[in-house]
Amino acid sequence: MRKIFGRLYYIVKKNMRSLLVFEIMYRTATFLLSGYCVQTAIDFSLKKQGFSYLTAENYTSFIFHPLSVVLALAVFLQILFFLLIEAGALITCFEASSNRQKVTPGDLLFGGLYRTFIMIRKNKAAWILAAGLPAPIMELHLIVREISYIKLLQFSAQQLYKAVPWHWVLFAVCGLLLAFSLLFIYILPGSFMTGGKLGKRVPEALKLFRKNAGKTVVGIAVINILVALIVGTVYLIAVIFVVLYSMLTKSTAMAAGAVLTYSRWLDIGLGLAAGAVELVLTLAFVFVIYEKAYPDSVSNWKKRILFPRHTSKGLKLRRRVAGVLTAVLLVSEGFYGVYVMIQSRQTAENIWNSVGITAHRGGALMAPENTVSALAYANDTLCDYAEIDVQETKDRVLVLLHDNSLKRTAGLKENIWNVTYPQVSKLDAGISFHKKFRGEKIPTLEEAINFSKGKLDLNIEIKYNGENKGIAKRVVREIEKNDFADHCVITSMNYDFLKQVKKANPDIRTGYIMTMTYGSIANVKYADFFSVKHTYVDEDFVAEAHACGKEVHAWTVNYRGDVKRMINCGVDNIITDNPVLVRKVLDQESDTRTGFWELMKYALRI
């Protein structure tokens, strides 16, 4: 194994400079192009399906629509095509290094394009297998990081995790997928270095894996651990630099926002770097084993692939052209990257605007949720709003309750629509929280309004459970009866409820609750503001909402770093279980520390 890694080190180091320039250029270009294509595909599918915005509620119908499936496959093929070109370029580099030859970044690009063209011409659609089968094991780090910070992929992974009750099954499937991918890890070197059709290369690759199974498994494991250590170390060093830079160049109030801004860009950059390093080392490893098994495949590389029948003059001209194109691409990508960072940078240097505070579920940190005691806590902590959840009983009485079932908060294993109010009124909503709240009742909406009058405004979320289609109009009537329209907002995940509210009383402000965000919000006319899960809030969404004259409320924000990020994004209201913490951050009290270690925690999200 030591000899294999020694040889790997040599073939990577021999053309390290060209390899580094090529990877930076190629990864950046393909990342930007792929991102643009993904965004265009999603926008096009949304438009054709009649959705103005992608939310958790329309996610399933959107994602499984035939058009979405076709576009997803097209994007997947594009990514595989880019991977194939990159792999061809890397194999070209390793062959040159093996023959003690120097190559330029332009040579690598031309080599990758030429070899990809030959493979597709000889194998037609089978090239998809050549790129797709080893892709999971070769790009494991990139796949994991992409899922972690691309909102749509992240949400899809979360939905899949929730949909499968036996989580071990998901982990087992992922393990089997990686193991299956590992079997075909020698396909690309064989296909590129010996040519011919994949029908011959696949048995050859499987045979080579069987002979070197132990070395391959250990080698790939070592490489993945090494990549994780390298990326983790570089990330930690970069975060320390970012924290120190922010402390030296930003005010105390703005330092945390700046750290959160720059650390997001570090995440993206290191995600690309992790994918590049893993692919380079993995392909170099399998190349070393392949060249040892088939030494003749490397000996005539220059005549056969990279420079077929070129004169010395023509070769110099091509290299000059390639060098100019490489320089132009690098400069263009650099300027574009700076432009994007400036355009999308969070407004950490701006004066913090006045941000409202809403106590989640009435004030569920210090009192039982959705109770009068919780509302009292929200009032005592000077909240602007208390958010409450409204459902209705079997006899159509509006009560405060988050879950469909009464089991969690009141100990009764019954759904709210199967229970009458006299039954609900006898339940204890406080004992499950703390014994000092024994006897706390589940209040009606009218009781909550009467308590809040003159003290506290309410964010009234209407829950949809399939059994309460007329609830929106009854909530409006209750508000009007108690003359509370100017002191409340109505929110819901069900957009039809908001439409019913606006038709019943256009003066009541409404908010559309969204667990994810994507698309255009210009046509969401029955919502005056958007209530969005904080992990999906960014400065672009806030700017678009404000441009449409709508506010953004972020939920549920309970950590100091997240509070500061929301403030720097420009949100109008923060919904939290900990209003005291949010108030301290807003007021920049002494408890809100912004020293070195505190900023490190923000950057590392711990």
Coordinates of C-alpha atoms in Angstrom, one line a residue:
M1 CA 0.0 0.0 0.0
R2 CA 2.9 2.4 0.7
K3 CA 4.2 1.9 -2.8
I4 CA 0.8 2.7 -4.3
F5 CA 0.5 5.9 -2.3
G6 CA 4.1 6.8 -3.1
R7 CA 3.3 6.4 -6.8
L8 CA 0.0 8.3 -6.4
Y9 CA 2.0 11.2 -4.8
Y10 CA 4.4 11.3 -7.7
I11 CA 1.8 11.4 -10.5
V12 CA -0.2 14.1 -8.8
K13 CA 2.9 16.2 -7.8
K14 CA 4.5 16.0 -11.3
N15 CA 1.8 18.3 -12.9
M16 CA 0.4 19.8 -9.7
R17 CA 0.4 23.4 -10.9
S18 CA -1.5 22.6 -14.1
L19 CA -3.8 20.3 -12.2
L20 CA -4.6 23.0 -9.6
V21 CA -5.3 25.6 -12.2
F22 CA -7.5 23.3 -14.3
E23 CA -9.5 22.2 -11.3
I24 CA -10.2 25.7 -10.1
M25 CA -11.2 26.8 -13.6
Y26 CA -13.3 23.8 -14.4
R27 CA -15.0 23.3 -11.1
T28 CA -16.0 27.0 -10.9
A29 CA -17.3 27.1 -14.4
T30 CA -19.3 23.9 -14.2
F31 CA -20.6 24.8 -10.7
L32 CA -21.9 28.2 -12.0
L33 CA -23.3 26.6 -15.2
S34 CA -25.0 23.7 -13.3
G35 CA -26.5 26.1 -10.8
Y36 CA -27.9 28.2 -13.6
C37 CA -29.4 25.2 -15.4
V38 CA -30.9 23.9 -12.1
Q39 CA -32.5 27.2 -11.3
T40 CA -33.8 27.6 -14.9
A41 CA -35.3 24.1 -14.9
I42 CA -37.1 24.6 -11.6
D43 CA -38.5 28.0 -12.7
F44 CA -39.6 26.5 -16.0
S45 CA -41.3 23.6 -14.3
L46 CA -43.0 25.8 -11.8
K47 CA -44.4 28.1 -14.5
K48 CA -45.7 25.2 -16.6
Q49 CA -47.4 23.6 -13.6
G50 CA -49.0 26.8 -12.6
F51 CA -47.2 27.3 -9.4
S52 CA -45.8 30.7 -8.5
Y53 CA -43.8 29.4 -5.6
L54 CA -42.5 26.1 -4.4
T55 CA -43.5 25.3 -0.9
A56 CA -43.8 22.2 1.3
E57 CA -47.4 22.0 0.5
N58 CA -47.0 21.7 -3.3
Y59 CA -43.6 20.0 -3.1
T60 CA -44.8 16.5 -3.7
S61 CA -47.0 17.3 -6.7
F62 CA -44.2 19.4 -8.2
I63 CA -41.4 17.0 -7.7
F64 CA -43.3 14.0 -9.2
H65 CA -44.8 15.9 -12.1
P66 CA -43.6 14.3 -15.5
L67 CA -42.0 17.6 -16.5
S68 CA -40.0 17.9 -13.3
V69 CA -38.8 14.3 -13.7
V70 CA -37.7 14.9 -17.3
L71 CA -35.9 18.1 -16.3
A72 CA -34.2 16.4 -13.3
L73 CA -33.0 13.7 -15.6
A74 CA -31.6 16.3 -18.0
V75 CA -29.7 18.1 -15.3
F76 CA -28.4 14.7 -14.0
L77 CA -27.1 13.8 -17.4
Q78 CA -25.5 17.3 -17.7
I79 CA -23.7 16.7 -14.4
L80 CA -22.5 13.3 -15.5
F81 CA -21.3 14.7 -18.8
F82 CA -19.2 17.3 -16.9
L83 CA -17.8 14.6 -14.6
L84 CA -16.8 12.5 -17.7
I85 CA -14.9 15.4 -19.2
E86 CA -13.1 16.1 -15.9
A87 CA -12.2 12.4 -15.4
G88 CA -10.8 12.4 -19.0
A89 CA -8.7 15.4 -18.2
L90 CA -7.4 13.9 -15.0
I91 CA -6.5 10.6 -16.7
T92 CA -4.7 12.7 -19.3
C93 CA -2.7 14.4 -16.5
F94 CA -1.8 11.1 -14.8
E95 CA -0.7 9.5 -18.0
A96 CA 1.6 12.4 -18.7
S97 CA 3.0 12.3 -15.2
S98 CA 3.5 8.5 -15.5
N99 CA 5.6 9.2 -18.6
R100 CA 7.4 12.1 -16.9
Q101 CA 5.9 14.7 -19.2
K102 CA 4.6 18.2 -18.4
V103 CA 1.2 19.3 -19.5
T104 CA -0.7 22.6 -19.4
P105 CA -4.2 23.3 -18.1
G106 CA -5.3 23.7 -21.7
D107 CA -3.9 20.3 -22.5
L108 CA -6.0 18.8 -19.8
L109 CA -9.1 20.5 -21.0
F110 CA -8.5 19.4 -24.6
G111 CA -7.6 15.9 -23.4
G112 CA -10.8 15.6 -21.4
L113 CA -13.0 16.9 -24.3
Y114 CA -11.3 14.7 -26.9
R115 CA -11.6 11.5 -24.8
T116 CA -15.2 12.2 -23.9
F117 CA -16.0 12.7 -27.6
I118 CA -14.3 9.3 -28.4
M119 CA -16.1 7.5 -25.6
I120 CA -19.6 8.8 -26.6
R121 CA -18.9 8.1 -30.3
K122 CA -18.0 4.5 -29.6
N123 CA -20.5 3.8 -26.8
K124 CA -23.5 6.0 -27.6
A125 CA -25.8 6.2 -24.6
A126 CA -23.7 3.6 -22.6
W127 CA -21.4 6.5 -21.6
I128 CA -24.0 7.3 -18.9
L129 CA -23.1 4.0 -17.2
A130 CA -19.3 4.7 -17.4
A131 CA -19.8 8.0 -15.6
G132 CA -22.8 7.1 -13.4
L133 CA -21.7 3.8 -11.9
P134 CA -18.5 5.0 -10.2
A135 CA -19.8 8.6 -9.5
P136 CA -21.2 8.0 -6.0
I137 CA -18.0 6.6 -4.5
M138 CA -15.8 9.2 -6.4
E139 CA -17.9 12.2 -5.4
L140 CA -19.1 11.2 -1.9
H141 CA -18.0 14.4 -0.2
L142 CA -19.4 16.6 -2.8
I143 CA -22.8 14.9 -2.8
V144 CA -23.0 15.1 1.0
R145 CA -22.1 18.8 1.0
E146 CA -24.4 19.6 -1.9
I147 CA -27.3 18.1 0.0
S148 CA -26.4 20.0 3.2
Y149 CA -26.5 23.5 1.6
I150 CA -28.8 23.3 -1.4
K151 CA -32.3 24.0 -0.1
L152 CA -34.2 21.8 -2.5
L153 CA -31.9 18.8 -2.0
Q154 CA -31.9 19.4 1.8
F155 CA -35.7 19.5 1.9
S156 CA -35.9 16.4 -0.3
A157 CA -33.6 14.5 2.0
Q158 CA -35.6 15.6 5.1
Q159 CA -38.8 14.5 3.5
L160 CA -37.4 11.1 2.5
Y161 CA -36.1 10.6 6.1
K162 CA -39.5 11.4 7.5
A163 CA -41.3 9.2 5.0
V164 CA -39.3 6.1 5.9
P165 CA -40.0 5.0 9.5
W166 CA -37.1 2.5 9.6
H167 CA -34.2 4.9 9.2
W168 CA -31.7 2.0 9.2
V169 CA -33.2 1.0 5.9
L170 CA -32.1 4.3 4.4
F171 CA -28.6 4.0 5.8
A172 CA -28.4 0.4 4.5
V173 CA -29.5 1.5 1.0
C174 CA -26.9 4.2 1.0
G175 CA -24.2 1.7 2.1
L176 CA -25.2 -0.8 -0.6
L177 CA -25.2 2.0 -3.3
L178 CA -21.7 3.0 -2.3
A179 CA -20.6 -0.7 -2.3
F180 CA -22.1 -1.3 -5.7
S181 CA -20.4 1.9 -7.0
L182 CA -17.1 0.7 -5.7
L183 CA -17.3 -2.4 -7.8
F184 CA -17.1 -0.3 -11.0
I185 CA -14.4 2.1 -9.9
Y186 CA -11.9 0.9 -12.6
I187 CA -14.3 1.6 -15.5
L188 CA -13.1 5.1 -16.3
P189 CA -9.3 4.4 -16.4
G190 CA -9.9 1.4 -18.6
S191 CA -12.3 3.1 -20.9
F192 CA -10.1 6.2 -21.4
M193 CA -6.8 4.5 -21.6
T194 CA -7.5 1.5 -23.8
G195 CA -10.5 2.7 -25.7
G196 CA -13.0 0.2 -27.1
K197 CA -16.6 -0.4 -26.1
L198 CA -17.8 -0.7 -22.5
G199 CA -18.9 -4.2 -23.1
K200 CA -15.3 -5.2 -22.8
R201 CA -14.2 -2.7 -20.2
V202 CA -16.9 -3.6 -17.6
P203 CA -15.8 -7.3 -17.2
E204 CA -12.2 -6.1 -17.1
A205 CA -13.0 -3.5 -14.4
L206 CA -14.8 -6.1 -12.3
K207 CA -11.9 -8.6 -12.7
L208 CA -9.4 -5.9 -11.6
F209 CA -11.5 -5.0 -8.6
R210 CA -11.7 -8.7 -7.5
K211 CA -7.9 -9.0 -7.7
N212 CA -7.4 -5.8 -5.7
A213 CA -10.5 -5.7 -3.6
G214 CA -8.7 -5.4 -0.2
K215 CA -6.3 -2.7 -1.5
T216 CA -9.1 -0.8 -3.2
V217 CA -11.4 -0.8 -0.1
V218 CA -8.6 0.3 2.2
G219 CA -7.3 2.8 -0.2
I220 CA -10.6 4.5 -0.9
A221 CA -11.3 4.6 2.9
V222 CA -8.0 6.2 3.6
I223 CA -8.6 8.8 0.8
N224 CA -12.0 9.7 2.2
I225 CA -10.6 10.1 5.7
L226 CA -7.7 12.1 4.3
V227 CA -10.1 14.4 2.4
A228 CA -12.2 14.9 5.5
L229 CA -9.1 15.8 7.5
I230 CA -7.7 18.1 4.9
V231 CA -11.0 19.9 4.3
G232 CA -11.8 20.1 8.0
T233 CA -8.4 21.5 8.8
V234 CA -8.5 24.1 5.9
Y235 CA -12.1 25.0 7.0
L236 CA -11.0 25.6 10.6
I237 CA -8.0 27.7 9.6
A238 CA -10.2 29.7 7.2
V239 CA -12.9 30.2 9.9
I240 CA -10.2 31.5 12.3
F241 CA -9.0 34.0 9.6
V242 CA -12.6 35.1 8.9
V243 CA -13.3 35.6 12.6
L244 CA -10.1 37.6 13.1
Y245 CA -10.7 39.7 10.0
S246 CA -14.3 40.4 11.1
M247 CA -13.2 41.5 14.6
L248 CA -10.6 43.8 13.1
T249 CA -12.7 45.4 10.4
K250 CA -16.3 45.3 11.7
S251 CA -18.0 46.9 14.7
T252 CA -19.0 44.7 17.6
A253 CA -22.6 44.8 16.4
M254 CA -21.8 43.7 12.9
A255 CA -19.0 41.1 13.5
A256 CA -21.4 38.2 14.0
G257 CA -23.3 39.0 10.8
A258 CA -20.1 39.3 8.8
V259 CA -18.8 35.9 10.2
L260 CA -22.1 34.2 9.2
T261 CA -21.9 35.7 5.8
Y262 CA -18.3 34.7 5.0
S263 CA -18.7 31.3 6.5
R264 CA -21.5 30.5 4.1
W265 CA -19.2 31.2 1.2
L266 CA -16.5 29.1 2.9
D267 CA -19.1 26.2 2.9
I268 CA -19.7 26.5 -0.8
G269 CA -16.1 26.9 -1.7
L270 CA -14.9 24.0 0.4
G271 CA -17.7 21.8 -0.9
L272 CA -16.3 22.3 -4.4
A273 CA -12.8 21.8 -3.1
A274 CA -13.7 18.6 -1.3
G275 CA -15.3 17.1 -4.4
A276 CA -12.2 18.1 -6.5
V277 CA -9.7 16.7 -4.1
E278 CA -11.6 13.5 -3.6
L279 CA -12.0 12.9 -7.4
V280 CA -8.3 13.7 -8.1
L281 CA -7.0 11.3 -5.3
T282 CA -9.5 8.6 -6.1
L283 CA -8.8 8.6 -9.8
A284 CA -5.1 8.8 -9.2
F285 CA -5.3 5.8 -6.9
V286 CA -7.2 3.6 -9.3
F287 CA -4.9 4.8 -12.1
V288 CA -1.8 3.6 -10.2
I289 CA -3.4 0.1 -9.8
Y290 CA -4.6 0.1 -13.4
E291 CA -1.2 1.0 -14.9
K292 CA 0.5 -1.7 -12.8
A293 CA -2.0 -4.3 -14.2
Y294 CA -1.9 -3.0 -17.8
P295 CA 1.5 -1.1 -18.3
D296 CA 1.2 -1.1 -22.1
S297 CA -1.9 1.1 -21.8
V298 CA 0.2 4.0 -20.6
S299 CA 3.3 3.7 -22.7
N300 CA 2.0 5.2 -25.9
W301 CA -0.4 7.8 -24.4
K302 CA 1.0 10.9 -26.3
K303 CA 0.7 9.5 -29.8
R304 CA -2.6 7.8 -29.2
I305 CA -4.7 10.4 -27.3
L306 CA -3.5 13.8 -26.5
F307 CA -1.4 15.0 -29.4
P308 CA -2.2 12.9 -32.4
R309 CA 0.0 13.8 -35.4
H310 CA 0.6 17.4 -34.3
T311 CA 3.6 19.4 -35.5
S312 CA 5.7 21.2 -33.0
K313 CA 4.6 24.5 -34.3
G314 CA 0.9 23.5 -34.2
L315 CA 1.3 22.2 -30.7
K316 CA 2.8 25.5 -29.5
L317 CA 0.0 27.5 -31.1
R318 CA -2.6 25.3 -29.5
R319 CA -1.1 25.6 -26.1
R320 CA -0.9 29.4 -26.5
V321 CA -4.6 29.5 -27.4
A322 CA -5.5 27.2 -24.5
G323 CA -3.5 29.3 -22.2
V324 CA -5.3 32.5 -23.2
L325 CA -8.7 30.8 -22.9
T326 CA -7.7 29.5 -19.5
A327 CA -6.7 32.9 -18.3
V328 CA -9.8 34.5 -19.7
L329 CA -12.0 31.9 -17.9
L330 CA -10.2 32.4 -14.6
V331 CA -10.4 36.2 -14.7
S332 CA -14.1 36.1 -15.8
E333 CA -14.9 33.6 -13.0
G334 CA -13.1 35.7 -10.5
F335 CA -14.9 38.9 -11.4
Y336 CA -18.3 37.0 -11.5
G337 CA -17.6 35.4 -8.1
V338 CA -16.8 38.8 -6.6
Y339 CA -19.9 40.3 -8.2
V340 CA -22.1 37.5 -6.8
M341 CA -20.7 37.8 -3.3
I342 CA -21.3 41.6 -3.3
Q343 CA -24.8 41.2 -4.6
S344 CA -25.9 38.4 -2.3
R345 CA -23.9 39.5 0.8
Q346 CA -25.9 39.9 3.9
T347 CA -26.3 43.4 5.0
A348 CA -24.0 43.0 8.0
E349 CA -22.6 46.5 7.6
N350 CA -26.1 48.2 7.6
I351 CA -27.8 49.6 10.7
W352 CA -30.0 46.9 12.2
N353 CA -33.6 47.7 11.5
S354 CA -36.3 47.4 14.1
V355 CA -37.3 43.8 14.2
G356 CA -40.5 42.5 15.8
I357 CA -40.5 39.6 18.3
T358 CA -43.2 36.9 18.3
A359 CA -43.5 34.4 21.1
H360 CA -43.9 30.9 19.6
R361 CA -47.1 29.1 20.6
G362 CA -47.9 31.9 23.0
G363 CA -44.6 31.6 24.9
A364 CA -43.9 27.9 25.2
L365 CA -40.4 28.3 26.8
M366 CA -41.6 29.2 30.3
A367 CA -45.3 28.1 30.3
P368 CA -47.5 25.4 28.7
E369 CA -47.9 26.2 25.0
N370 CA -51.1 27.8 23.8
T371 CA -52.4 28.8 27.2
V372 CA -53.2 32.0 29.0
S373 CA -50.1 31.5 31.1
A374 CA -48.0 31.4 28.0
L375 CA -49.7 34.6 26.8
A376 CA -48.9 36.2 30.1
Y377 CA -45.2 35.3 29.7
A378 CA -45.2 36.8 26.2
N379 CA -46.6 40.0 27.6
D380 CA -44.1 40.1 30.5
T381 CA -41.2 39.7 28.0
L382 CA -42.4 42.6 25.9
C383 CA -43.2 40.6 22.8
D384 CA -44.8 42.4 19.9
Y385 CA -46.9 39.3 19.1
A386 CA -47.8 36.0 20.6
E387 CA -48.3 33.2 18.0
I388 CA -51.2 30.9 18.8
D389 CA -52.6 27.8 17.0
V390 CA -56.3 27.6 16.5
Q391 CA -58.4 24.5 15.8
E392 CA -62.0 23.7 16.4
T393 CA -63.9 21.1 18.4
K394 CA -66.6 18.7 17.3
D395 CA -69.2 21.3 18.3
R396 CA -67.3 24.1 16.3
V397 CA -65.8 25.9 19.3
L398 CA -62.5 27.6 18.4
V399 CA -59.7 26.5 20.8
L400 CA -55.9 26.9 21.1
L401 CA -54.2 23.7 20.1
H402 CA -51.2 22.9 17.9
D403 CA -51.5 19.1 17.3
N404 CA -54.5 17.3 15.9
S405 CA -54.4 15.1 18.9
L406 CA -54.8 16.2 22.5
K407 CA -52.4 13.5 23.7
R408 CA -49.2 15.4 24.0
T409 CA -50.4 18.5 25.8
A410 CA -53.5 17.3 27.7
G411 CA -53.1 13.5 27.9
L412 CA -56.2 12.6 26.0
K413 CA -55.7 10.3 23.0
E414 CA -58.3 11.8 20.8
N415 CA -58.3 14.1 17.8
I416 CA -59.8 17.5 18.5
W417 CA -62.6 17.2 15.9
N418 CA -63.9 14.1 17.7
V419 CA -64.2 15.9 21.1
T420 CA -66.8 18.5 22.2
Y421 CA -65.8 21.7 24.0
P422 CA -67.3 20.6 27.4
Q423 CA -64.9 17.6 27.3
V424 CA -62.0 19.9 26.3
S425 CA -62.7 22.3 29.1
K426 CA -62.2 19.6 31.7
L427 CA -58.7 18.7 30.5
D428 CA -55.5 19.8 32.2
A429 CA -53.1 21.5 29.7
G430 CA -50.5 22.4 32.4
I431 CA -49.5 19.3 34.3
S432 CA -47.5 17.8 31.4
F433 CA -45.3 21.0 31.4
H434 CA -44.8 21.5 35.2
K435 CA -46.7 20.8 38.3
K436 CA -47.0 24.5 39.1
F437 CA -49.3 24.8 36.1
R438 CA -51.7 22.1 37.3
G439 CA -55.2 23.0 36.3
E440 CA -54.3 25.2 33.4
K441 CA -57.1 24.9 30.8
I442 CA -57.1 24.9 27.1
P443 CA -58.4 28.4 26.3
T444 CA -60.9 29.3 23.6
L445 CA -59.9 31.8 20.9
E446 CA -62.3 34.3 22.5
E447 CA -60.6 33.9 25.9
A448 CA -57.2 34.4 24.3
I449 CA -58.4 37.6 22.6
N450 CA -59.9 39.0 25.8
F451 CA -56.7 38.4 27.7
S452 CA -54.6 40.0 25.1
K453 CA -56.7 43.2 24.6
G454 CA -54.6 46.2 25.4
K455 CA -51.6 44.1 26.2
L456 CA -50.5 42.0 23.2
D457 CA -51.1 41.5 19.5
L458 CA -51.8 37.9 18.3
N459 CA -50.5 35.9 15.4
I460 CA -53.4 33.5 14.9
E461 CA -52.3 30.4 12.9
I462 CA -55.3 28.5 11.6
K463 CA -54.3 24.8 11.4
Y464 CA -55.7 22.6 8.6
N465 CA -56.5 19.1 9.5
G466 CA -59.0 18.0 6.7
E467 CA -62.0 18.3 9.1
N468 CA -62.3 22.1 9.4
K469 CA -62.9 23.6 6.0
G470 CA -65.1 26.4 7.3
I471 CA -62.8 27.4 10.2
A472 CA -61.3 30.5 8.5
K473 CA -64.7 32.3 8.3
R474 CA -65.5 31.4 11.9
V475 CA -62.1 32.8 13.1
V476 CA -62.8 36.1 11.2
R477 CA -66.2 36.3 12.8
E478 CA -64.7 35.8 16.3
I479 CA -62.1 38.5 15.6
E480 CA -64.8 40.9 14.4
K481 CA -67.1 40.2 17.3
N482 CA -64.3 41.1 19.7
D483 CA -63.2 44.2 17.7
F484 CA -59.7 42.7 17.4
A485 CA -58.9 43.1 13.7
D486 CA -56.4 45.8 14.2
H487 CA -54.5 43.9 16.8
C488 CA -54.0 40.5 15.1
V489 CA -52.7 38.8 12.0
I490 CA -54.0 35.5 10.6
T491 CA -51.5 32.9 9.2
S492 CA -51.8 29.4 7.8
M493 CA -50.0 26.9 5.7
N494 CA -53.2 26.5 3.8
Y495 CA -53.4 29.2 1.2
D496 CA -57.1 28.7 0.6
F497 CA -57.7 29.7 4.2
L498 CA -55.9 33.1 3.6
K499 CA -58.0 33.6 0.5
Q500 CA -61.2 33.0 2.6
V501 CA -60.0 35.5 5.2
K502 CA -59.3 38.2 2.7
K503 CA -62.7 37.8 1.1
A504 CA -64.4 37.9 4.5
N505 CA -62.4 40.9 5.7
P506 CA -59.8 42.4 3.5
D507 CA -58.5 44.6 6.3
I508 CA -57.1 41.7 8.4
R509 CA -53.5 41.1 7.6
T510 CA -52.6 37.6 6.5
G511 CA -49.3 35.6 6.4
Y512 CA -48.5 32.5 4.4
I513 CA -46.5 30.0 6.4
M514 CA -43.8 28.2 4.3
T515 CA -41.4 25.5 5.4
M516 CA -39.3 26.0 2.3
T517 CA -38.9 28.7 -0.4
Y518 CA -38.3 28.7 -4.1
G519 CA -39.8 30.5 -7.1
S520 CA -41.5 33.9 -7.6
I521 CA -43.7 35.3 -4.9
A522 CA -45.1 38.2 -7.0
N523 CA -48.5 36.4 -7.5
V524 CA -49.1 35.4 -3.9
K525 CA -51.7 38.2 -3.5
Y526 CA -53.7 36.9 -0.5
A527 CA -50.7 37.1 1.8
D528 CA -49.5 40.3 3.3
F529 CA -46.3 38.7 4.6
F530 CA -44.5 35.4 4.6
S531 CA -43.7 33.3 7.6
V532 CA -40.8 31.1 6.7
K533 CA -38.7 28.5 8.4
H534 CA -35.4 30.3 9.3
T535 CA -33.1 27.8 7.6
Y536 CA -34.6 28.7 4.3
V537 CA -34.5 32.5 4.7
D538 CA -31.7 34.4 2.9
E539 CA -31.1 38.0 1.9
D540 CA -32.4 37.3 -1.7
F541 CA -35.7 36.1 -0.5
V542 CA -36.1 39.0 1.9
A543 CA -35.2 41.5 -0.8
E544 CA -37.7 39.9 -3.2
A545 CA -40.5 40.0 -0.6
H546 CA -39.8 43.6 0.4
A547 CA -39.8 44.5 -3.3
C548 CA -43.3 43.1 -3.5
G549 CA -44.3 45.1 -0.4
K550 CA -44.5 42.1 1.9
E551 CA -42.8 41.4 5.2
V552 CA -40.8 38.3 6.2
H553 CA -41.3 36.6 9.5
A554 CA -38.8 33.9 10.4
W555 CA -39.5 30.8 12.6
T556 CA -38.5 29.2 15.0
V557 CA -35.3 31.0 15.9
N558 CA -33.8 30.0 19.2
Y559 CA -30.0 30.4 18.9
R560 CA -28.0 33.6 19.1
G561 CA -26.2 33.0 15.8
D562 CA -29.4 32.3 13.9
V563 CA -31.0 35.4 15.5
K564 CA -28.1 37.6 14.2
R565 CA -28.3 36.0 10.8
M566 CA -32.0 36.7 10.5
I567 CA -31.5 40.3 11.6
N568 CA -28.7 40.7 9.0
C569 CA -30.9 39.2 6.3
G570 CA -33.4 42.0 7.1
V571 CA -36.4 40.0 8.3
D572 CA -39.2 42.0 9.9
N573 CA -40.2 39.6 12.7
I574 CA -38.5 36.8 14.6
I575 CA -40.7 34.0 15.9
T576 CA -39.0 32.3 18.9
D577 CA -39.4 30.2 22.0
N578 CA -36.9 32.5 23.7
P579 CA -38.0 36.1 23.3
V580 CA -35.6 37.2 26.1
L581 CA -32.6 36.1 24.0
V582 CA -33.9 37.8 20.9
R583 CA -34.4 41.0 22.8
K584 CA -30.9 40.9 24.2
V585 CA -29.4 40.4 20.7
L586 CA -31.5 43.3 19.4
D587 CA -30.6 45.5 22.2
Q588 CA -26.9 44.5 22.1
E589 CA -26.8 43.9 25.8
S590 CA -23.7 42.7 27.5
D591 CA -24.9 39.1 27.5
T592 CA -24.6 39.0 23.8
R593 CA -20.9 38.3 23.5
T594 CA -19.1 38.8 20.3
G595 CA -15.6 37.8 21.3
F596 CA -13.4 35.4 19.4
W597 CA -14.8 32.2 20.8
E598 CA -18.4 33.4 20.4
L599 CA -17.8 34.3 16.8
M600 CA -16.2 30.9 16.2
K601 CA -19.4 29.3 17.5
Y602 CA -21.4 31.3 15.0
A603 CA -19.2 30.3 12.1
L604 CA -19.1 26.6 13.1
R605 CA -22.9 26.7 13.9
I606 CA -22.4 25.2 17.4

